[in-house]
Short mmCIF file of C-alpha atoms in Angstrom, two decimals:
data_model
loop_
_atom_site.label_atom_id
_atom_site.label_comp_id
_atom_site.label_asym_id
_atom_site.label_seq_id
_atom_site.Cartn_x
_atom_site.Cartn_y
_atom_site.Cartn_z
CA MET L 9 8.97 -20.61 5.59
CA ILE L 10 10.62 -17.88 7.40
CA GLU L 11 12.64 -19.51 9.91
CA SER L 12 12.44 -18.61 13.12
CA GLN L 13 8.91 -19.28 12.41
CA ARG L 14 6.98 -21.53 10.69
CA HIS L 15 5.48 -19.46 7.57
CA SER L 16 5.82 -16.35 5.78
CA TYR L 17 2.63 -14.65 7.27
CA HIS L 18 2.16 -11.31 9.57
CA LEU L 19 -0.30 -13.01 12.44
CA VAL L 20 -1.18 -9.54 14.16
CA ASP L 21 -0.75 -9.42 18.14
CA PRO L 22 -3.86 -7.96 19.66
CA SER L 23 -4.95 -4.57 19.78
CA PRO L 24 -7.35 -2.33 21.17
CA TRP L 25 -8.10 -0.09 17.94
CA PRO L 26 -10.21 -1.70 16.11
CA ILE L 27 -13.31 -0.92 19.41
CA SER L 28 -11.54 2.64 19.94
CA GLY L 29 -11.44 3.02 15.90
CA SER L 30 -15.28 1.83 16.86
CA LEU L 31 -16.16 3.35 19.60
CA GLY L 32 -14.44 7.22 18.48
CA ALA L 33 -16.97 6.36 14.43
CA LEU L 34 -19.86 6.45 16.92
CA ALA L 35 -20.03 8.94 18.81
CA THR L 36 -18.95 10.81 15.93
CA THR L 37 -22.60 10.29 13.83
CA VAL L 38 -24.52 10.48 17.62
CA GLY L 39 -22.41 13.48 18.51
CA GLY L 40 -23.23 14.60 14.57
CA VAL L 41 -27.07 14.12 14.04
CA MET L 42 -27.26 15.76 17.95
CA TYR L 43 -25.30 19.08 16.63
CA MET L 44 -26.83 18.79 13.57
CA HIS L 45 -30.67 18.70 15.22
CA SER L 46 -29.00 21.44 18.02
CA PHE L 47 -29.57 19.07 20.79
CA GLN L 48 -27.49 20.01 23.55
CA GLY L 49 -23.83 19.03 24.22
CA GLY L 50 -24.01 17.43 19.88
CA ALA L 51 -20.74 19.65 19.07
CA THR L 52 -18.84 18.03 22.03
CA LEU L 53 -19.56 14.74 21.41
CA LEU L 54 -18.95 15.22 17.90
CA SER L 55 -15.74 16.45 18.67
CA LEU L 56 -14.57 14.20 20.99
CA GLY L 57 -14.93 11.78 18.13
CA LEU L 58 -13.38 12.95 15.50
CA ILE L 59 -10.58 13.28 18.48
CA PHE L 60 -10.86 10.04 19.37
CA ILE L 61 -10.16 8.65 15.63
CA LEU L 62 -7.95 11.07 14.40
CA TYR L 63 -6.10 9.35 17.88
CA THR L 64 -6.65 6.04 16.75
CA MET L 65 -5.67 6.67 13.20
CA PHE L 66 -2.81 7.73 14.26
CA VAL L 67 -1.24 5.44 16.67
CA TRP L 68 -2.75 2.84 14.85
CA TRP L 69 -0.37 3.44 11.98
CA ARG L 70 2.11 4.48 14.14
CA ASP L 71 1.80 0.41 14.79
CA VAL L 72 1.80 -0.68 11.92
CA LEU L 73 5.03 1.47 11.15
CA ARG L 74 6.58 0.15 14.76
CA GLU L 75 5.87 -4.07 12.81
CA SER L 76 7.53 -2.82 9.75
CA THR L 77 10.36 -1.21 9.81
CA PHE L 78 11.35 -1.75 12.86
CA GLU L 79 10.52 -5.19 13.76
CA GLY L 80 10.17 -6.29 10.23
CA HIS L 81 7.26 -8.69 9.73
CA HIS L 82 6.33 -6.55 6.25
CA THR L 83 8.24 -10.02 3.87
CA LYS L 84 6.96 -9.76 0.01
CA VAL L 85 3.46 -12.02 0.74
CA VAL L 86 3.05 -9.77 3.57
CA GLN L 87 3.49 -6.66 1.81
CA LEU L 88 0.57 -7.95 -1.36
CA GLY L 89 -1.94 -7.24 1.40
CA PRO L 90 -1.45 -3.37 1.47
CA ARG L 91 -1.88 -3.14 -1.37
CA TYR L 92 -4.12 -5.15 -3.54
CA GLY L 93 -5.83 -3.73 0.18
CA PHE L 94 -5.09 0.17 -0.92
CA ILE L 95 -5.51 -0.45 -4.96
CA LEU L 96 -9.97 -1.95 -4.03
CA PHE L 97 -9.74 0.97 -1.31
CA ILE L 98 -9.38 3.30 -4.32
CA VAL L 99 -11.67 1.89 -7.05
CA SER L 100 -14.37 2.72 -4.12
CA GLU L 101 -12.99 6.62 -4.16
CA VAL L 102 -13.56 5.93 -8.28
CA MET L 103 -16.91 4.94 -7.08
CA PHE L 104 -17.49 7.22 -4.85
CA PHE L 105 -16.89 10.75 -6.89
CA PHE L 106 -18.05 8.97 -9.89
CA ALA L 107 -21.99 8.74 -7.38
CA LEU L 108 -20.96 13.33 -7.44
CA PHE L 109 -20.08 14.06 -10.31
CA ARG L 110 -23.47 12.21 -11.39
CA ALA L 111 -25.49 13.97 -9.06
CA SER L 112 -23.76 17.51 -10.80
CA SER L 113 -25.13 15.65 -14.67
CA HIS L 114 -28.22 14.74 -13.63
CA SER L 115 -29.16 18.32 -13.28
CA SER L 116 -26.63 20.20 -15.74
CA LEU L 117 -28.29 17.80 -18.83
CA ALA L 118 -32.35 18.64 -18.85
CA PRO L 119 -31.79 21.32 -16.10
CA THR L 120 -35.62 21.60 -14.95
CA VAL L 121 -37.94 24.66 -15.18
CA GLU L 122 -37.13 25.63 -11.53
CA ILE L 123 -32.98 27.07 -11.90
CA GLY L 124 -34.67 28.76 -15.91
CA GLY L 125 -34.88 25.52 -18.16
CA ILE L 126 -30.43 26.51 -18.45
CA TRP L 127 -27.70 25.55 -17.75
CA PRO L 128 -25.56 27.43 -15.05
CA PRO L 129 -29.17 28.59 -14.07
CA LYS L 130 -30.60 31.70 -14.24
CA GLY L 131 -28.82 34.73 -12.48
CA ILE L 132 -25.80 32.49 -10.99
CA ALA L 133 -22.76 34.35 -12.23
CA VAL L 134 -19.48 31.45 -12.61
CA LEU L 135 -16.17 31.58 -12.62
CA ASP L 136 -13.57 32.01 -15.66
CA PRO L 137 -12.23 28.24 -16.68
CA TRP L 138 -9.54 30.16 -17.91
CA GLU L 139 -7.83 31.72 -15.21
CA ILE L 140 -8.05 30.21 -11.26
CA PRO L 141 -9.67 26.65 -12.36
CA PHE L 142 -6.48 25.57 -15.34
CA LEU L 143 -3.90 26.80 -12.50
CA ASN L 144 -4.58 24.45 -10.66
CA THR L 145 -5.62 21.56 -13.00
CA LEU L 146 -1.90 22.26 -14.17
CA ILE L 147 -0.44 22.79 -9.89
CA PRO L 148 -2.04 18.92 -9.06
CA LEU L 149 0.18 18.22 -12.78
CA SER L 150 2.63 18.88 -11.39
CA SER L 151 2.37 17.68 -8.47
CA GLY L 152 1.94 14.16 -9.75
CA ALA L 153 5.16 15.03 -12.50
CA ALA L 154 7.68 15.32 -8.62
CA VAL L 155 5.47 12.29 -7.01
CA THR L 156 7.12 10.41 -9.78
CA TRP L 157 10.71 11.96 -9.70
CA ALA L 158 10.57 10.98 -6.05
CA HIS L 159 9.59 7.49 -6.98
CA HIS L 160 12.34 7.23 -9.57
CA ALA L 161 14.67 9.17 -6.78
CA ILE L 162 13.87 6.19 -4.25
CA LEU L 163 14.04 3.19 -7.13
CA ALA L 164 17.43 4.60 -8.52
CA GLY L 165 18.44 4.71 -4.18
CA LYS L 166 19.00 8.41 -3.95
CA GLU L 167 17.47 9.33 -1.06
CA LYS L 168 18.00 12.92 -0.78
CA ARG L 169 16.89 13.49 -3.85
CA ALA L 170 13.29 11.76 -3.10
CA VAL L 171 12.88 14.17 0.32
CA TYR L 172 13.67 17.33 -2.35
CA ALA L 173 11.12 15.50 -4.52
CA LEU L 174 8.49 15.32 -1.68
CA VAL L 175 9.31 18.39 -0.43
CA ALA L 176 8.35 20.10 -4.43
CA THR L 177 5.03 17.62 -3.94
CA VAL L 178 3.40 19.05 -0.87
CA SER L 179 4.45 22.64 -1.87
CA LEU L 180 2.95 22.21 -5.32
CA ALA L 181 -0.11 20.56 -3.47
CA LEU L 182 -0.36 23.90 -0.20
CA VAL L 183 0.10 26.18 -3.13
CA PHE L 184 -2.87 24.24 -4.75
CA THR L 185 -4.91 24.53 -1.40
CA GLY L 186 -4.26 27.80 -1.18
CA PHE L 187 -5.56 29.06 -4.37
CA GLN L 188 -8.81 26.56 -3.62
CA GLY L 189 -9.23 28.24 -0.28
CA MET L 190 -8.82 31.76 -3.00
CA GLU L 191 -11.18 30.90 -4.60
CA TYR L 192 -14.28 29.48 -2.61
CA TYR L 193 -13.64 32.55 -1.16
CA GLN L 194 -14.10 35.01 -4.18
CA ALA L 195 -16.95 32.59 -5.80
CA PRO L 196 -19.48 35.07 -6.39
CA PHE L 197 -22.16 31.78 -5.69
CA THR L 198 -22.22 29.46 -2.66
CA ILE L 199 -23.31 26.17 -1.44
CA SER L 200 -27.11 27.50 -1.01
CA ASP L 201 -26.79 29.18 -4.49
CA SER L 202 -29.28 26.63 -6.18
CA ILE L 203 -28.40 23.28 -7.47
CA TYR L 204 -25.03 24.64 -9.39
CA GLY L 205 -23.87 25.67 -6.31
CA SER L 206 -24.49 22.79 -4.29
CA THR L 207 -23.22 20.38 -6.99
CA PHE L 208 -20.53 22.67 -7.44
CA PHE L 209 -19.36 23.09 -4.05
CA LEU L 210 -20.19 19.35 -3.20
CA ALA L 211 -18.34 17.54 -6.36
CA THR L 212 -14.71 21.03 -5.84
CA GLY L 213 -15.60 20.90 -1.65
CA PHE L 214 -14.78 16.56 -2.15
CA HIS L 215 -11.89 16.69 -4.18
CA GLY L 216 -10.52 19.17 -1.99
CA PHE L 217 -10.34 17.07 1.25
CA HIS L 218 -8.91 14.57 -0.44
CA VAL L 219 -5.96 17.48 -2.02
CA ILE L 220 -5.24 17.82 2.58
CA ILE L 221 -5.46 13.98 2.67
CA GLY L 222 -2.58 12.84 0.09
CA THR L 223 -0.82 15.73 1.16
CA ILE L 224 -0.95 14.88 4.95
CA PHE L 225 0.12 11.00 2.91
CA SER L 226 2.83 12.77 1.65
CA ILE L 227 4.66 14.60 4.35
CA ILE L 228 4.96 11.16 6.58
CA CYS L 229 6.26 9.58 3.38
CA GLY L 230 8.54 12.36 2.76
CA ILE L 231 9.59 12.22 6.68
CA ARG L 232 10.45 8.61 6.57
CA GLN L 233 12.37 9.55 3.54
CA TYR L 234 14.18 11.58 5.60
CA LEU L 235 14.07 8.94 8.62
CA GLY L 236 15.36 6.35 6.89
CA HIS L 237 12.61 4.26 6.00
CA LEU L 238 11.64 3.63 2.74
CA THR L 239 14.16 1.90 0.40
CA LYS L 240 14.70 1.10 -3.05
CA GLU L 241 13.33 -2.64 -1.83
CA HIS L 242 10.71 -1.70 0.72
CA HIS L 243 8.71 1.64 0.52
CA VAL L 244 4.70 -0.07 0.21
CA GLY L 245 3.79 3.40 1.97
CA PHE L 246 4.59 5.77 -0.73
CA GLU L 247 3.47 3.88 -3.22
CA ALA L 248 0.06 3.30 -1.58
CA ALA L 249 0.78 7.81 -2.06
CA ALA L 250 2.22 7.80 -4.95
CA TRP L 251 -1.25 6.23 -5.78
CA TYR L 252 -3.73 8.39 -3.89
CA TRP L 253 -1.57 11.70 -5.74
CA HIS L 254 -2.60 9.96 -9.11
CA PHE L 255 -6.04 9.29 -8.28
CA VAL L 256 -6.42 12.96 -7.10
CA ASP L 257 -4.68 14.33 -10.22
CA VAL L 258 -7.80 12.33 -12.73
CA VAL L 259 -10.71 13.75 -10.64
CA ARG L 260 -9.00 17.71 -10.93
CA LEU L 261 -9.20 16.80 -14.71
CA PHE L 262 -12.65 15.41 -13.89
CA LEU L 263 -13.98 17.89 -12.40
CA PHE L 264 -11.90 21.27 -14.31
CA VAL L 265 -13.97 19.65 -18.32
CA SER L 266 -17.10 18.85 -16.96
CA ILE L 267 -18.18 20.97 -13.59
CA TYR L 268 -15.50 24.31 -14.16
CA TRP L 269 -15.72 24.40 -18.49
CA TRP L 270 -18.30 21.89 -19.56
CA GLY L 271 -20.30 23.01 -16.28
CA GLY L 272 -19.69 27.15 -16.62
CA ILE L 273 -20.40 27.61 -20.90
CA MET K 25 15.57 7.42 15.33
CA ARG K 26 18.49 10.44 14.07
CA ARG K 27 19.01 10.93 10.75
CA ARG K 28 21.21 9.23 8.69
CA VAL K 29 24.61 10.71 8.20
CA VAL K 30 26.12 10.19 4.94
CA SER K 31 29.51 7.71 5.36
CA SER K 32 31.07 7.11 2.03
CA GLN K 33 30.16 3.28 2.51
CA GLN K 34 26.56 4.73 1.49
CA LEU K 35 28.12 6.16 -1.58
CA GLN K 36 29.16 2.40 -2.24
CA TYR K 37 25.74 0.81 -1.86
CA VAL K 38 24.59 3.45 -3.69
CA GLN K 39 27.08 2.51 -6.91
CA ARG K 40 26.39 -0.56 -6.63
CA LEU K 41 22.75 -0.51 -7.25
CA HIS K 42 23.76 0.92 -9.47
CA LYS K 43 26.14 -1.37 -11.14
CA TRP K 44 23.35 -3.96 -10.78
CA GLY K 45 20.23 -2.36 -11.81
CA ALA K 46 23.05 -2.13 -15.26
CA ALA K 47 22.86 -5.94 -15.38
CA PHE K 48 19.38 -6.81 -14.72
CA ARG K 49 18.26 -3.97 -17.17
CA SER K 50 20.72 -5.59 -20.06
CA LEU K 51 20.05 -9.01 -18.82
CA ASN K 52 15.70 -8.18 -20.18
CA SER K 53 16.98 -7.86 -23.04
CA SER K 54 17.87 -3.92 -22.99
CA PRO K 55 19.25 -3.31 -26.20
CA SER K 56 19.61 0.83 -24.79
CA PRO K 57 23.60 0.75 -23.17
CA SER K 58 23.02 3.54 -22.08
CA THR K 59 23.19 4.04 -17.62
CA THR K 60 19.92 5.36 -17.40
CA PRO K 61 16.40 3.47 -18.60
CA SER K 62 14.10 5.75 -20.04
CA PHE K 63 10.97 4.41 -17.88
CA GLN K 64 10.78 2.51 -14.89
CA GLN K 65 7.72 1.02 -13.86
CA THR K 66 6.76 2.29 -10.68
CA THR K 67 4.28 -0.47 -9.62
CA THR K 68 6.62 -3.39 -8.97
CA LEU K 69 5.32 -5.63 -7.30
CA PHE K 70 8.19 -8.50 -7.10
CA SER K 71 11.19 -5.97 -7.67
CA HIS K 72 13.96 -8.41 -6.04
CA SER K 73 14.94 -10.48 -8.77
CA GLU K 74 17.50 -7.87 -9.75
CA PHE K 75 19.83 -8.82 -6.34
CA LEU K 76 20.02 -12.30 -7.32
CA SER K 77 24.22 -12.05 -7.60
CA LYS K 78 26.34 -13.51 -5.58
CA ASN K 79 28.35 -13.16 -2.47
CA LYS K 80 26.19 -9.68 -1.51
CA ARG K 81 24.61 -9.20 2.29
CA VAL K 82 21.69 -8.19 3.60
CA GLU K 83 23.28 -4.87 4.80
CA ASP K 84 24.73 -3.91 1.34
CA LEU K 85 20.95 -5.20 -0.38
CA MET K 86 18.93 -3.11 3.30
CA PRO K 87 20.34 -2.16 5.47
CA ILE K 88 17.52 -1.49 7.88
CA ALA K 89 16.07 -5.08 7.17
CA THR K 90 14.96 -6.88 10.18
CA GLY K 91 13.40 -9.50 10.92
CA HIS K 92 11.47 -12.00 8.96
CA GLU K 93 12.67 -9.71 6.39
CA ARG K 94 15.77 -9.48 7.10
CA GLU K 95 15.56 -13.86 7.44
CA GLU K 96 13.59 -13.92 3.35
CA LEU K 97 16.43 -11.19 1.72
CA GLU K 98 18.82 -13.18 2.94
CA ALA K 99 17.91 -16.73 1.84
CA GLU K 100 17.10 -15.36 -1.43
CA LEU K 101 20.50 -13.78 -1.84
CA GLN K 102 21.79 -17.00 -0.83
CA GLY K 103 20.19 -19.46 -3.29
CA ARG K 104 18.11 -21.22 -0.97
CA ASP K 105 14.28 -21.18 -1.09
CA ILE K 106 13.12 -20.97 2.62
CA LEU K 107 9.03 -21.53 1.28
CA GLU K 108 10.30 -24.71 0.19
CA MET K 109 9.48 -27.42 2.85
CA ASP K 110 5.94 -26.08 2.67
CA TYR K 111 4.95 -28.89 -1.10
CA PRO K 112 6.18 -31.35 -0.34
CA VAL K 113 6.93 -32.62 -3.92
CA GLY K 114 9.03 -36.16 -4.58
CA PRO K 115 8.94 -39.89 -6.23
CA PHE K 116 6.16 -42.31 -5.49
CA GLY K 117 7.48 -43.02 -2.12
CA THR K 118 7.76 -47.05 -1.45
CA LYS K 119 8.66 -49.29 2.19
CA GLU K 120 12.18 -49.20 0.63
CA ALA K 121 12.97 -44.87 -0.89
CA PRO K 122 9.43 -43.45 1.62
CA ALA K 123 7.99 -39.76 0.09
CA VAL K 124 9.91 -38.05 3.20
CA VAL K 125 7.87 -35.17 4.40
CA LYS K 126 10.07 -32.44 6.50
CA SER K 127 8.03 -30.77 9.56
CA VAL K 128 8.97 -28.01 12.12
CA TYR K 129 7.08 -30.22 14.55
CA ASP K 130 7.24 -33.95 15.16
CA LYS K 131 3.60 -34.92 13.94
CA ARG K 132 2.11 -33.25 10.16
CA ILE K 133 -0.67 -33.33 8.39
CA VAL K 134 -0.17 -34.22 5.39
CA GLY K 135 -2.13 -35.18 1.97
CA CYS K 136 -1.73 -38.52 -0.70
CA PRO K 137 -2.29 -37.59 -4.27
CA GLY K 138 -2.02 -40.87 -5.76
CA ALA K 139 0.89 -41.52 -7.80
CA GLU K 140 0.88 -39.45 -11.76
CA GLY K 141 -2.07 -40.39 -14.24
CA GLU K 142 -4.05 -43.22 -14.09
CA ASP K 143 -2.80 -44.11 -10.21
CA GLU K 144 -3.87 -40.64 -8.84
CA HIS K 145 -7.35 -40.59 -6.50
CA ASP K 146 -8.93 -38.76 -4.65
CA VAL K 147 -6.39 -36.60 -1.25
CA VAL K 148 -6.48 -38.66 1.33
CA TRP K 149 -5.24 -36.39 4.44
CA PHE K 150 -4.12 -37.59 7.65
CA TRP K 151 -1.45 -37.29 10.01
CA LEU K 152 2.44 -37.94 9.98
CA GLU K 153 3.50 -38.37 12.84
CA LYS K 154 7.51 -38.56 14.26
CA GLY K 155 8.84 -42.09 13.70
CA LYS K 156 5.71 -43.73 12.47
CA PRO K 157 5.61 -45.25 9.22
CA HIS K 158 2.10 -43.79 6.79
CA GLU K 159 1.15 -46.05 4.41
CA CYS K 160 -1.92 -44.49 1.89
CA PRO K 161 -4.09 -47.27 2.18
CA VAL K 162 -5.85 -46.38 -1.49
CA CYS K 163 -2.43 -46.73 -2.93
CA SER K 164 -0.17 -47.66 -0.82
CA GLN K 165 2.50 -44.59 -1.18
CA TYR K 166 5.15 -45.07 1.88
CA PHE K 167 5.63 -41.85 4.26
CA LYS K 168 7.95 -41.10 6.29
CA LEU K 169 8.26 -37.29 9.02
CA ASP K 170 11.32 -35.99 8.71
CA VAL K 171 11.48 -33.64 11.40
CA VAL K 172 13.81 -30.54 10.85
CA GLY K 173 12.69 -27.83 13.65
CA LEU K 174 12.31 -27.46 17.29
CA GLY K 175 10.40 -30.72 17.24
CA GLY K 176 6.90 -30.96 19.89
CA PRO K 177 3.96 -30.78 19.05
CA PRO K 178 2.55 -28.52 16.83
CA ASP K 179 -0.89 -26.82 18.57
CA GLY K 180 2.65 -24.94 21.16
CA HIS K 181 -0.10 -26.16 23.74
CA GLY K 182 2.62 -29.03 25.33
CA ASP K 183 -0.63 -31.32 26.56
CA ASP K 184 -0.26 -33.45 23.61
CA HIS K 185 2.45 -35.81 24.87
#
């Protein structure tokens, strides 16, 4: 029991963010459908919904940060909740990406007559996996090493060095995104060029989106490290960012091996 | 929040952390005398065992800790178990030596599992109130409430009494 209360749990205060996030999600889905069917005002509703969701994310996480770092509600028992929650979230992400990989392998393992009975489909010029794609596999791996460096720095109490390590992590992530953008720009096929283009851009696009999320997560960790929020004993937010970053890394390895390399020969 | 300036105090703090780290590792039968560990597990769910050294303050360990997190750390450093009263255990209570159950408020729900072994029975739940010792109707174990907290009604409405 904690002396000033009866237990070591965190009973949260009432918050408007669950309902505001829900309304944002409703506006986003309805607006999204309206936009895709060329309804008047669809784009406006979609944009409003997305802004609402982004705003909710910002203020909700701001509140969590205030409750944990500035009010001290995250005791050891409370810290277990976000840990297990984040692990389950990553497990669900693994399942999501499994579906994307399966979409690709379903079409490539038994190519139909419509695409010439071969993979890559007839007429599709693919990217050489040993040029930018290979480099862009090594870059996130190095970024993963840098985030481990940051973790060791935090555990050793070297606050400044942890910031440097996170700057390295984020820099490599930005280089990756830059190369990926270049690759998309120069690709000889588009998302509408056969099932190859569809599965390629769906899988690599969602991976790129996750890289951007992980980059923002790492930037937030870097800022919090700079401000002194993350300590040797308590840095759950950083741990979640590191787990997420390693997950994104592993997805890239599978993308390279199965879609760029195996799928490109 | 402004950036914290690195002071000599902080330097000492970092050095101390290093010392403890080394002590903890050697306790864990690490044969290597080197100062840097070859590998530190990244997913340490409970990493607090290494600061159970004497005469340390929360300020030395986690200067920014506040609120309940700080109370928890402080109790741990002082070797107190603040969750101890959550799980009342002890020898079978008799009229002469009742089983004492600690409570923050004037009454608390208690369960009697009977004595050990053959004399165990299904848990019987009851309200144990301040100044009103309770005798278990099944095994006649005797309970007494010891108010250690603020007292008053536990529901927080004040309409109980």
